[in-house]
PDB file of C-alpha atoms in Angstrom:
ATOM      1  CA  MET B 985       0.006  -0.062   0.044  1.00  0.00           C
ATOM      2  CA  SER B 986       1.528   3.921  -0.685  1.00  0.00           C
ATOM      3  CA  ASP B 987       1.993   5.748   2.917  1.00  0.00           C
ATOM      4  CA  ASP B 988      -0.814   8.559   2.565  1.00  0.00           C
ATOM      5  CA  GLU B 989      -3.425   5.547   2.039  1.00  0.00           C
ATOM      6  CA  VAL B 990      -6.125   5.500   4.727  1.00  0.00           C
ATOM      7  CA  LYS B 991      -7.206   2.727   6.768  1.00  0.00           C
ATOM      8  CA  LYS B 992     -10.768   1.992   8.587  1.00  0.00           C
ATOM      9  CA  PHE B 993      -9.741   1.647  12.360  1.00  0.00           C
ATOM     10  CA  LEU B 994     -12.429   0.447  14.871  1.00  0.00           C
ATOM     11  CA  TYR B 995     -11.805   0.001  17.759  1.00  0.00           C
ATOM     12  CA  VAL B 996     -14.078  -2.381  19.570  1.00  0.00           C
ATOM     13  CA  ASN B 997     -15.405  -2.010  23.267  1.00  0.00           C
ATOM     14  CA  ARG B 998     -17.633  -4.827  24.965  1.00  0.00           C
ATOM     15  CA  LYS B 999     -16.564  -4.584  28.342  1.00  0.00           C
ATOM     16  CA  ALA B1000     -18.065  -2.728  31.428  1.00  0.00           C
ATOM     17  CA  PRO B1001     -15.608   0.179  32.207  1.00  0.00           C
ATOM     18  CA  TYR B1002     -14.846  -0.693  34.844  1.00  0.00           C
ATOM     19  CA  GLY B1003     -14.111  -3.794  36.717  1.00  0.00           C
ATOM     20  CA  THR B1004     -11.129  -4.737  34.019  1.00  0.00           C
ATOM     21  CA  ILE B1005      -8.805  -2.209  32.681  1.00  0.00           C
ATOM     22  CA  TYR B1006      -9.915  -2.692  29.303  1.00  0.00           C
ATOM     23  CA  ALA B1007     -11.845   0.291  28.655  1.00  0.00           C
ATOM     24  CA  GLN B1008      -9.214   2.455  29.699  1.00  0.00           C
ATOM     25  CA  GLU B1009      -6.464   1.455  28.017  1.00  0.00           C
ATOM     26  CA  SER B1010      -8.782   1.035  25.064  1.00  0.00           C
ATOM     27  CA  LEU B1011      -9.308   4.927  25.444  1.00  0.00           C
ATOM     28  CA  GLU B1012      -5.691   5.570  25.786  1.00  0.00           C
ATOM     29  CA  VAL B1013      -5.059   3.331  22.488  1.00  0.00           C
ATOM     30  CA  VAL B1014      -7.722   5.731  20.281  1.00  0.00           C
ATOM     31  CA  LEU B1015      -6.364   9.049  21.542  1.00  0.00           C
ATOM     32  CA  ILE B1016      -2.783   7.986  20.398  1.00  0.00           C
ATOM     33  CA  GLY B1017      -4.147   6.603  17.251  1.00  0.00           C
ATOM     34  CA  ALA B1018      -5.998   9.740  16.572  1.00  0.00           C
ATOM     35  CA  ALA B1019      -2.047  11.217  15.616  1.00  0.00           C
ATOM     36  CA  PHE B1020      -2.168   8.771  12.605  1.00  0.00           C
ATOM     37  CA  ASP B1021      -4.807  10.647  10.364  1.00  0.00           C
ATOM     38  CA  GLN B1022      -6.723   7.353   9.461  1.00  0.00           C
ATOM     39  CA  ASP B1023     -10.987   6.753   9.378  1.00  0.00           C
ATOM     40  CA  VAL B1024     -11.573   6.083  12.926  1.00  0.00           C
ATOM     41  CA  ALA B1025     -14.504   4.766  14.677  1.00  0.00           C
ATOM     42  CA  MET B1026     -15.694   3.163  18.042  1.00  0.00           C
ATOM     43  CA  ALA B1027     -17.928   0.410  18.824  1.00  0.00           C
ATOM     44  CA  PHE B1028     -19.260  -0.098  21.890  1.00  0.00           C
ATOM     45  CA  LEU B1029     -21.321  -3.087  22.568  1.00  0.00           C
ATOM     46  CA  ASP B1030     -22.250  -5.796  25.247  1.00  0.00           C
ATOM     47  CA  ASP B1031     -21.408  -4.249  28.499  1.00  0.00           C
ATOM     48  CA  GLY B1032     -19.025  -1.814  26.704  1.00  0.00           C
ATOM     49  CA  VAL B1033     -22.248   0.369  26.235  1.00  0.00           C
ATOM     50  CA  PHE B1034     -22.190   1.126  30.280  1.00  0.00           C
ATOM     51  CA  GLN B1035     -18.884   3.280  28.816  1.00  0.00           C
ATOM     52  CA  LEU B1036     -21.065   5.251  27.779  1.00  0.00           C
ATOM     53  CA  THR B1037     -23.369   6.105  30.748  1.00  0.00           C
ATOM     54  CA  LYS B1038     -23.606   9.646  32.015  1.00  0.00           C
ATOM     55  CA  GLY B1039     -23.185  10.230  36.185  1.00  0.00           C
ATOM     56  CA  GLN B1040     -20.649   7.847  36.492  1.00  0.00           C
ATOM     57  CA  ASP B1041     -18.892   7.435  40.226  1.00  0.00           C
ATOM     58  CA  THR B1042     -15.837   6.036  40.958  1.00  0.00           C
ATOM     59  CA  LYS B1043     -15.620   7.173  44.535  1.00  0.00           C
ATOM     60  CA  GLY B1044     -15.335   4.914  46.757  1.00  0.00           C
ATOM     61  CA  THR B1045     -13.421   2.555  44.454  1.00  0.00           C
ATOM     62  CA  GLY B1046      -9.999   4.337  44.487  1.00  0.00           C
ATOM     63  CA  LEU B1047     -10.770   3.979  40.396  1.00  0.00           C
ATOM     64  CA  LYS B1048     -10.510   7.136  38.501  1.00  0.00           C
ATOM     65  CA  ASN B1049     -13.655   8.340  36.916  1.00  0.00           C
ATOM     66  CA  PHE B1050     -11.984   8.518  33.446  1.00  0.00           C
ATOM     67  CA  SER B1051     -15.556   9.054  31.287  1.00  0.00           C
ATOM     68  CA  PRO B1052     -15.493  12.577  30.804  1.00  0.00           C
ATOM     69  CA  THR B1053     -12.437  11.615  28.334  1.00  0.00           C
ATOM     70  CA  TYR B1054     -15.368  10.441  26.062  1.00  0.00           C
ATOM     71  CA  ARG B1055     -16.611  14.066  25.607  1.00  0.00           C
ATOM     72  CA  ALA B1056     -13.380  15.355  24.640  1.00  0.00           C
ATOM     73  CA  LEU B1057     -12.899  12.646  21.563  1.00  0.00           C
ATOM     74  CA  GLY B1058     -14.160  14.756  19.283  1.00  0.00           C
ATOM     75  CA  ASP B1059     -11.317  16.985  19.455  1.00  0.00           C
ATOM     76  CA  TYR B1060      -9.181  14.102  18.406  1.00  0.00           C
ATOM     77  CA  GLU B1061     -11.137  13.805  15.483  1.00  0.00           C
ATOM     78  CA  VAL B1062     -12.847  10.747  16.733  1.00  0.00           C
ATOM     79  CA  THR B1063     -16.543  11.240  16.129  1.00  0.00           C
ATOM     80  CA  LYS B1064     -17.855   8.774  15.211  1.00  0.00           C
ATOM     81  CA  LEU B1065     -19.341   6.113  18.470  1.00  0.00           C
ATOM     82  CA  TYR B1066     -21.375   3.284  16.841  1.00  0.00           C
ATOM     83  CA  VAL B1067     -23.498   2.288  20.151  1.00  0.00           C
ATOM     84  CA  GLU B1068     -25.331  -1.423  19.576  1.00  0.00           C
ATOM     85  CA  GLN B1069     -29.547  -0.618  19.789  1.00  0.00           C
ATOM     86  CA  GLU B1070     -29.732  -4.488  21.154  1.00  0.00           C
ATOM     87  CA  SER B1071     -26.857  -4.193  23.738  1.00  0.00           C
ATOM     88  CA  LEU B1072     -28.743  -1.254  25.470  1.00  0.00           C
ATOM     89  CA  ASP B1073     -32.177  -2.977  25.396  1.00  0.00           C
ATOM     90  CA  GLU B1074     -30.834  -6.088  26.932  1.00  0.00           C
ATOM     91  CA  ARG B1075     -29.580  -4.154  29.495  1.00  0.00           C
ATOM     92  CA  GLY B1076     -32.555  -1.259  30.068  1.00  0.00           C
ATOM     93  CA  LEU B1077     -30.644   1.292  28.758  1.00  0.00           C
ATOM     94  CA  THR B1078     -31.447   3.991  26.452  1.00  0.00           C
ATOM     95  CA  LEU B1079     -29.993   6.892  24.738  1.00  0.00           C
ATOM     96  CA  ASP B1080     -30.692   8.739  27.349  1.00  0.00           C
ATOM     97  CA  ASP B1081     -28.910   6.727  29.756  1.00  0.00           C
ATOM     98  CA  LEU B1082     -25.869   7.977  27.857  1.00  0.00           C
ATOM     99  CA  GLN B1083     -24.056  11.057  27.613  1.00  0.00           C
ATOM    100  CA  ASP B1084     -23.880  13.635  25.406  1.00  0.00           C
ATOM    101  CA  ILE B1085     -21.145  13.629  23.192  1.00  0.00           C
ATOM    102  CA  GLN B1086     -20.710  15.791  20.691  1.00  0.00           C
ATOM    103  CA  TYR B1087     -17.999  17.460  17.692  1.00  0.00           C
ATOM    104  CA  GLU B1088     -17.692  20.115  15.633  1.00  0.00           C
ATOM    105  CA  ASP B1089     -18.335  19.470  12.483  1.00  0.00           C
ATOM    106  CA  GLU B1090     -15.198  21.497  10.634  1.00  0.00           C
ATOM    107  CA  ASP B1091     -17.168  20.829   6.844  1.00  0.00           C
ATOM    108  CA  ASP B1092     -20.361  22.856   8.096  1.00  0.00           C
ATOM    109  CA  ASP B1093     -19.583  26.032  10.263  1.00  0.00           C
ATOM    110  CA  TYR B1094     -18.148  23.876  13.070  1.00  0.00           C
ATOM    111  CA  ALA B1095     -21.764  22.783  14.269  1.00  0.00           C
ATOM    112  CA  GLU B1096     -22.056  20.402  16.958  1.00  0.00           C
ATOM    113  CA  LYS B1097     -23.392  17.158  16.065  1.00  0.00           C
ATOM    114  CA  PRO B1098     -23.577  14.038  18.033  1.00  0.00           C
ATOM    115  CA  SER B1099     -21.227  12.173  18.306  1.00  0.00           C
ATOM    116  CA  ILE B1100     -22.886   8.898  19.171  1.00  0.00           C
ATOM    117  CA  ILE B1101     -25.342   6.749  16.434  1.00  0.00           C
ATOM    118  CA  VAL B1102     -26.951   3.969  17.670  1.00  0.00           C
ATOM    119  CA  VAL B1103     -27.079   1.093  15.335  1.00  0.00           C
ATOM    120  CA  SER B1104     -29.005  -2.630  15.085  1.00  0.00           C
ATOM    121  CA  ARG B1105     -26.905  -5.560  15.128  1.00  0.00           C
ATOM    122  CA  ASP B1106     -26.985  -6.329  12.071  1.00  0.00           C
ATOM    123  CA  GLN B1107     -25.817  -2.869  10.986  1.00  0.00           C
ATOM    124  CA  MET B1108     -23.042  -3.388  13.429  1.00  0.00           C
ATOM    125  CA  ALA B1109     -22.361  -6.695  11.808  1.00  0.00           C
ATOM    126  CA  SER B1110     -22.300  -4.829   8.533  1.00  0.00           C
ATOM    127  CA  LEU B1111     -19.731  -1.707   9.755  1.00  0.00           C
ATOM    128  CA  MET B1112     -17.833  -4.100  11.002  1.00  0.00           C
ATOM    129  CA  ALA B1113     -17.421  -6.256   7.688  1.00  0.00           C
ATOM    130  CA  GLU B1114     -16.177  -2.882   5.972  1.00  0.00           C
ATOM    131  CA  GLN B1115     -13.343  -2.720   8.315  1.00  0.00           C
ATOM    132  CA  ASP B1116      -9.971  -2.431   7.943  1.00  0.00           C
ATOM    133  CA  VAL B1117      -8.536  -3.053  10.673  1.00  0.00           C
ATOM    134  CA  ILE B1118     -10.318  -4.304  14.149  1.00  0.00           C
ATOM    135  CA  LEU B1119      -8.704  -3.715  17.967  1.00  0.00           C
ATOM    136  CA  SER B1120     -11.359  -5.255  20.079  1.00  0.00           C
ATOM    137  CA  PHE B1121     -11.049  -5.218  24.045  1.00  0.00           C
TER     138      PHE B1121
ATOM    139  CA  MET S1161       0.635 -12.216   3.395  1.00  0.00           C
ATOM    140  CA  LYS S1162       2.049  -9.601   6.015  1.00  0.00           C
ATOM    141  CA  PHE S1163       0.340 -10.502   9.750  1.00  0.00           C
ATOM    142  CA  GLY S1164       0.528  -7.937  12.079  1.00  0.00           C
ATOM    143  CA  ILE S1165      -0.239  -9.922  15.366  1.00  0.00           C
ATOM    144  CA  VAL S1166      -1.650  -8.408  18.542  1.00  0.00           C
ATOM    145  CA  VAL S1167      -1.777  -9.986  22.353  1.00  0.00           C
ATOM    146  CA  ASN S1168      -4.271  -8.893  24.816  1.00  0.00           C
ATOM    147  CA  GLU S1169      -3.794 -11.579  27.569  1.00  0.00           C
ATOM    148  CA  GLY S1170      -0.967 -12.512  29.966  1.00  0.00           C
ATOM    149  CA  PRO S1171       0.769 -15.977  29.997  1.00  0.00           C
ATOM    150  CA  TYR S1172      -0.695 -19.162  31.673  1.00  0.00           C
ATOM    151  CA  THR S1173      -3.966 -17.474  33.063  1.00  0.00           C
ATOM    152  CA  HIS S1174      -4.876 -17.270  29.485  1.00  0.00           C
ATOM    153  CA  GLN S1175      -3.993 -19.034  26.364  1.00  0.00           C
ATOM    154  CA  ALA S1176      -3.653 -16.197  23.948  1.00  0.00           C
ATOM    155  CA  SER S1177      -0.056 -15.892  24.021  1.00  0.00           C
ATOM    156  CA  ASP S1178       0.001 -19.432  23.509  1.00  0.00           C
ATOM    157  CA  SER S1179      -2.619 -19.421  20.545  1.00  0.00           C
ATOM    158  CA  ALA S1180      -0.604 -16.344  19.012  1.00  0.00           C
ATOM    159  CA  TYR S1181       2.657 -17.989  19.298  1.00  0.00           C
ATOM    160  CA  ASN S1182       1.261 -21.045  17.357  1.00  0.00           C
ATOM    161  CA  PHE S1183      -0.429 -19.378  14.994  1.00  0.00           C
ATOM    162  CA  VAL S1184       2.793 -16.787  14.225  1.00  0.00           C
ATOM    163  CA  LYS S1185       5.110 -20.102  13.929  1.00  0.00           C
ATOM    164  CA  ALA S1186       2.197 -21.487  11.569  1.00  0.00           C
ATOM    165  CA  ALA S1187       2.657 -18.852   9.629  1.00  0.00           C
ATOM    166  CA  LEU S1188       6.181 -18.161   9.355  1.00  0.00           C
ATOM    167  CA  ALA S1189       6.296 -22.071   8.056  1.00  0.00           C
ATOM    168  CA  LYS S1190       3.963 -21.044   5.389  1.00  0.00           C
ATOM    169  CA  GLY S1191       6.186 -18.493   4.110  1.00  0.00           C
ATOM    170  CA  HIS S1192       4.352 -15.528   5.533  1.00  0.00           C
ATOM    171  CA  GLU S1193       5.613 -12.631   6.605  1.00  0.00           C
ATOM    172  CA  VAL S1194       4.980 -11.547  10.719  1.00  0.00           C
ATOM    173  CA  SER S1195       5.728  -7.688  10.769  1.00  0.00           C
ATOM    174  CA  ARG S1196       5.288  -7.391  14.272  1.00  0.00           C
ATOM    175  CA  VAL S1197       3.765  -9.395  17.660  1.00  0.00           C
ATOM    176  CA  PHE S1198       2.140  -6.042  19.795  1.00  0.00           C
ATOM    177  CA  PHE S1199       1.657  -6.925  23.814  1.00  0.00           C
ATOM    178  CA  TYR S1200      -1.050  -5.045  25.447  1.00  0.00           C
ATOM    179  CA  HIS S1201      -2.645  -4.940  28.472  1.00  0.00           C
ATOM    180  CA  ASP S1202      -1.774  -8.127  30.427  1.00  0.00           C
ATOM    181  CA  GLY S1203       0.138  -9.338  27.561  1.00  0.00           C
ATOM    182  CA  VAL S1204       3.100  -7.361  28.676  1.00  0.00           C
ATOM    183  CA  ASN S1205       3.694  -9.699  30.957  1.00  0.00           C
ATOM    184  CA  VAL S1206       5.138 -12.196  28.638  1.00  0.00           C
ATOM    185  CA  GLY S1207       8.232 -10.149  28.325  1.00  0.00           C
ATOM    186  CA  THR S1208       9.556 -10.537  31.507  1.00  0.00           C
ATOM    187  CA  ARG S1209      12.664 -12.960  31.664  1.00  0.00           C
ATOM    188  CA  LEU S1210      12.285 -13.738  35.316  1.00  0.00           C
ATOM    189  CA  THR S1211       9.126 -16.141  34.826  1.00  0.00           C
ATOM    190  CA  ILE S1212       9.954 -19.299  36.305  1.00  0.00           C
ATOM    191  CA  PRO S1213       7.200 -21.757  35.284  1.00  0.00           C
ATOM    192  CA  PRO S1214       7.082 -25.581  36.548  1.00  0.00           C
ATOM    193  CA  GLN S1215       9.634 -27.536  34.422  1.00  0.00           C
ATOM    194  CA  ASP S1216       7.232 -30.097  32.910  1.00  0.00           C
ATOM    195  CA  ASP S1217       5.278 -27.257  31.325  1.00  0.00           C
ATOM    196  CA  ARG S1218       5.770 -24.928  28.509  1.00  0.00           C
ATOM    197  CA  GLN S1219       8.608 -21.487  28.648  1.00  0.00           C
ATOM    198  CA  ILE S1220       6.326 -19.358  27.301  1.00  0.00           C
ATOM    199  CA  GLN S1221       8.292 -16.490  27.295  1.00  0.00           C
ATOM    200  CA  GLU S1222      11.649 -18.336  26.012  1.00  0.00           C
ATOM    201  CA  GLN S1223       9.896 -19.292  23.425  1.00  0.00           C
ATOM    202  CA  TRP S1224       9.036 -16.249  22.019  1.00  0.00           C
ATOM    203  CA  SER S1225      12.473 -15.013  22.983  1.00  0.00           C
ATOM    204  CA  ALA S1226      13.857 -18.313  20.514  1.00  0.00           C
ATOM    205  CA  LEU S1227      11.253 -17.193  17.679  1.00  0.00           C
ATOM    206  CA  ALA S1228      12.108 -13.493  17.862  1.00  0.00           C
ATOM    207  CA  LYS S1229      16.118 -15.082  17.279  1.00  0.00           C
ATOM    208  CA  GLU S1230      15.347 -17.215  14.702  1.00  0.00           C
ATOM    209  CA  HIS S1231      13.151 -14.969  12.504  1.00  0.00           C
ATOM    210  CA  GLU S1232      14.214 -11.577  13.346  1.00  0.00           C
ATOM    211  CA  LEU S1233      10.831 -10.898  15.278  1.00  0.00           C
ATOM    212  CA  ASP S1234       9.561  -7.350  16.220  1.00  0.00           C
ATOM    213  CA  LEU S1235       8.002  -8.348  19.791  1.00  0.00           C
ATOM    214  CA  VAL S1236       6.966  -4.918  21.222  1.00  0.00           C
ATOM    215  CA  ILE S1237       5.607  -4.367  24.599  1.00  0.00           C
ATOM    216  CA  CYS S1238       3.550  -1.083  25.030  1.00  0.00           C
ATOM    217  CA  ILE S1239       5.600   1.131  27.721  1.00  0.00           C
ATOM    218  CA  ALA S1240       1.802   2.523  29.327  1.00  0.00           C
ATOM    219  CA  ALA S1241       0.755  -0.697  29.483  1.00  0.00           C
ATOM    220  CA  ALA S1242       4.335  -1.918  31.003  1.00  0.00           C
ATOM    221  CA  GLN S1243       4.779   0.957  33.291  1.00  0.00           C
ATOM    222  CA  ARG S1244       1.557   0.317  35.062  1.00  0.00           C
ATOM    223  CA  ARG S1245       2.392  -3.491  35.822  1.00  0.00           C
ATOM    224  CA  GLY S1246       6.256  -3.362  36.374  1.00  0.00           C
ATOM    225  CA  LEU S1247       7.822  -4.232  33.219  1.00  0.00           C
ATOM    226  CA  LEU S1248      10.826  -2.324  32.897  1.00  0.00           C
ATOM    227  CA  ASP S1249      13.616  -2.188  30.533  1.00  0.00           C
ATOM    228  CA  GLU S1250      17.451  -1.099  31.383  1.00  0.00           C
ATOM    229  CA  ASN S1251      17.119   2.455  30.638  1.00  0.00           C
ATOM    230  CA  GLU S1252      13.286   2.796  31.560  1.00  0.00           C
ATOM    231  CA  ALA S1253      14.935   1.476  35.042  1.00  0.00           C
ATOM    232  CA  LYS S1254      17.676   4.211  35.079  1.00  0.00           C
ATOM    233  CA  ARG S1255      14.992   6.745  34.157  1.00  0.00           C
ATOM    234  CA  GLN S1256      12.495   5.977  36.315  1.00  0.00           C
ATOM    235  CA  GLY S1257      14.908   5.461  39.844  1.00  0.00           C
ATOM    236  CA  LYS S1258      14.161   1.663  39.903  1.00  0.00           C
ATOM    237  CA  ASP S1259      16.330  -0.725  41.034  1.00  0.00           C
ATOM    238  CA  ALA S1260      16.067  -3.459  38.673  1.00  0.00           C
ATOM    239  CA  ASP S1261      15.184  -4.551  35.277  1.00  0.00           C
ATOM    240  CA  ASN S1262      13.416  -7.502  33.634  1.00  0.00           C
ATOM    241  CA  ILE S1263      12.901  -7.095  30.015  1.00  0.00           C
ATOM    242  CA  ALA S1264      14.018 -10.551  27.928  1.00  0.00           C
ATOM    243  CA  GLU S1265      15.544 -10.759  25.224  1.00  0.00           C
ATOM    244  CA  GLY S1266      14.234 -10.422  21.557  1.00  0.00           C
ATOM    245  CA  PHE S1267      11.400  -8.018  23.278  1.00  0.00           C
ATOM    246  CA  ARG S1268      11.640  -4.098  23.191  1.00  0.00           C
ATOM    247  CA  ILE S1269      10.004  -1.756  25.006  1.00  0.00           C
ATOM    248  CA  SER S1270       7.801   0.914  22.664  1.00  0.00           C
ATOM    249  CA  GLY S1271       4.466   3.181  22.655  1.00  0.00           C
ATOM    250  CA  LEU S1272       1.224   2.550  21.296  1.00  0.00           C
ATOM    251  CA  GLY S1273       1.665   4.086  18.149  1.00  0.00           C
ATOM    252  CA  GLN S1274       3.832   0.797  17.446  1.00  0.00           C
ATOM    253  CA  LEU S1275       0.205  -0.736  17.756  1.00  0.00           C
ATOM    254  CA  ILE S1276      -1.610   1.880  15.030  1.00  0.00           C
ATOM    255  CA  GLU S1277       1.404   1.874  12.571  1.00  0.00           C
ATOM    256  CA  MET S1278       1.179  -2.426  12.386  1.00  0.00           C
ATOM    257  CA  GLY S1279      -2.082  -1.773  11.668  1.00  0.00           C
ATOM    258  CA  ILE S1280      -1.756   0.414   8.823  1.00  0.00           C
ATOM    259  CA  GLU S1281       0.967  -1.066   7.396  1.00  0.00           C
ATOM    260  CA  ALA S1282      -0.135  -5.308   7.406  1.00  0.00           C
ATOM    261  CA  ASP S1283      -2.473  -6.800   5.295  1.00  0.00           C
ATOM    262  CA  ARG S1284      -4.169  -8.417   8.714  1.00  0.00           C
ATOM    263  CA  THR S1285      -4.160  -7.404  12.072  1.00  0.00           C
ATOM    264  CA  ILE S1286      -5.389 -10.506  14.414  1.00  0.00           C
ATOM    265  CA  THR S1287      -5.595 -10.243  18.048  1.00  0.00           C
ATOM    266  CA  PHE S1288      -5.394 -12.917  20.730  1.00  0.00           C
ATOM    267  CA  GLY S1289      -7.308 -12.099  23.757  1.00  0.00           C
ATOM    268  CA  ASP S1290      -9.980 -13.005  26.102  1.00  0.00           C
TER     269      ASP S1290
END
């Protein structure tokens, strides 16, 4: 491939934000990866949908609450956060339970737009099939 | 085909590093190229030279080191994950004021950029995890 070819990267997040380190170390990859100017998206499914919930409070656990970082992803040009509808449903969650995450669309006079895109399980499968690189956490 | 390999789980507790090792060996035997093996999360623990598994068990770190030597493999341990888990090379130990280092032969410590770069350059990126 040529040096300037852009690949489609999908970071797949399947685990709850706390309890294991996967979600936090996944975010570290995404933030570093932003410097490489690839076509990046994140997917949230299974317990991974809990990563985006609002009102996370880690006081008393000694763990760092890294959930505000998701709202900063737009500044890193990570603007596509695909959330699987069935995973939300199975956990009694709706879009209202998730943080309001937005990005400024530089192609549209920096209008603020939602980063979260809710997709069905079938759509998620198609999305994965379109990727060049999938990193699963 | 050029493969990039990600190992996300630690040795012995999980089979991921065994499966990755067997895959890499098989791919190389078939004439494929393995551009890099990137160790992340607890996978970084594969790279300590201080493990002493029972004699009748496989020696995971030594297997990787030997394979790296034979095929000039690039075995990269993520620095951020390594620092959390007590994996240090000589330079890092000195820089952080620690009294020991433990990186095995054939492994090197570097940044997460190496993971993304591997994904860009490889034809296929394969993750071995839980």
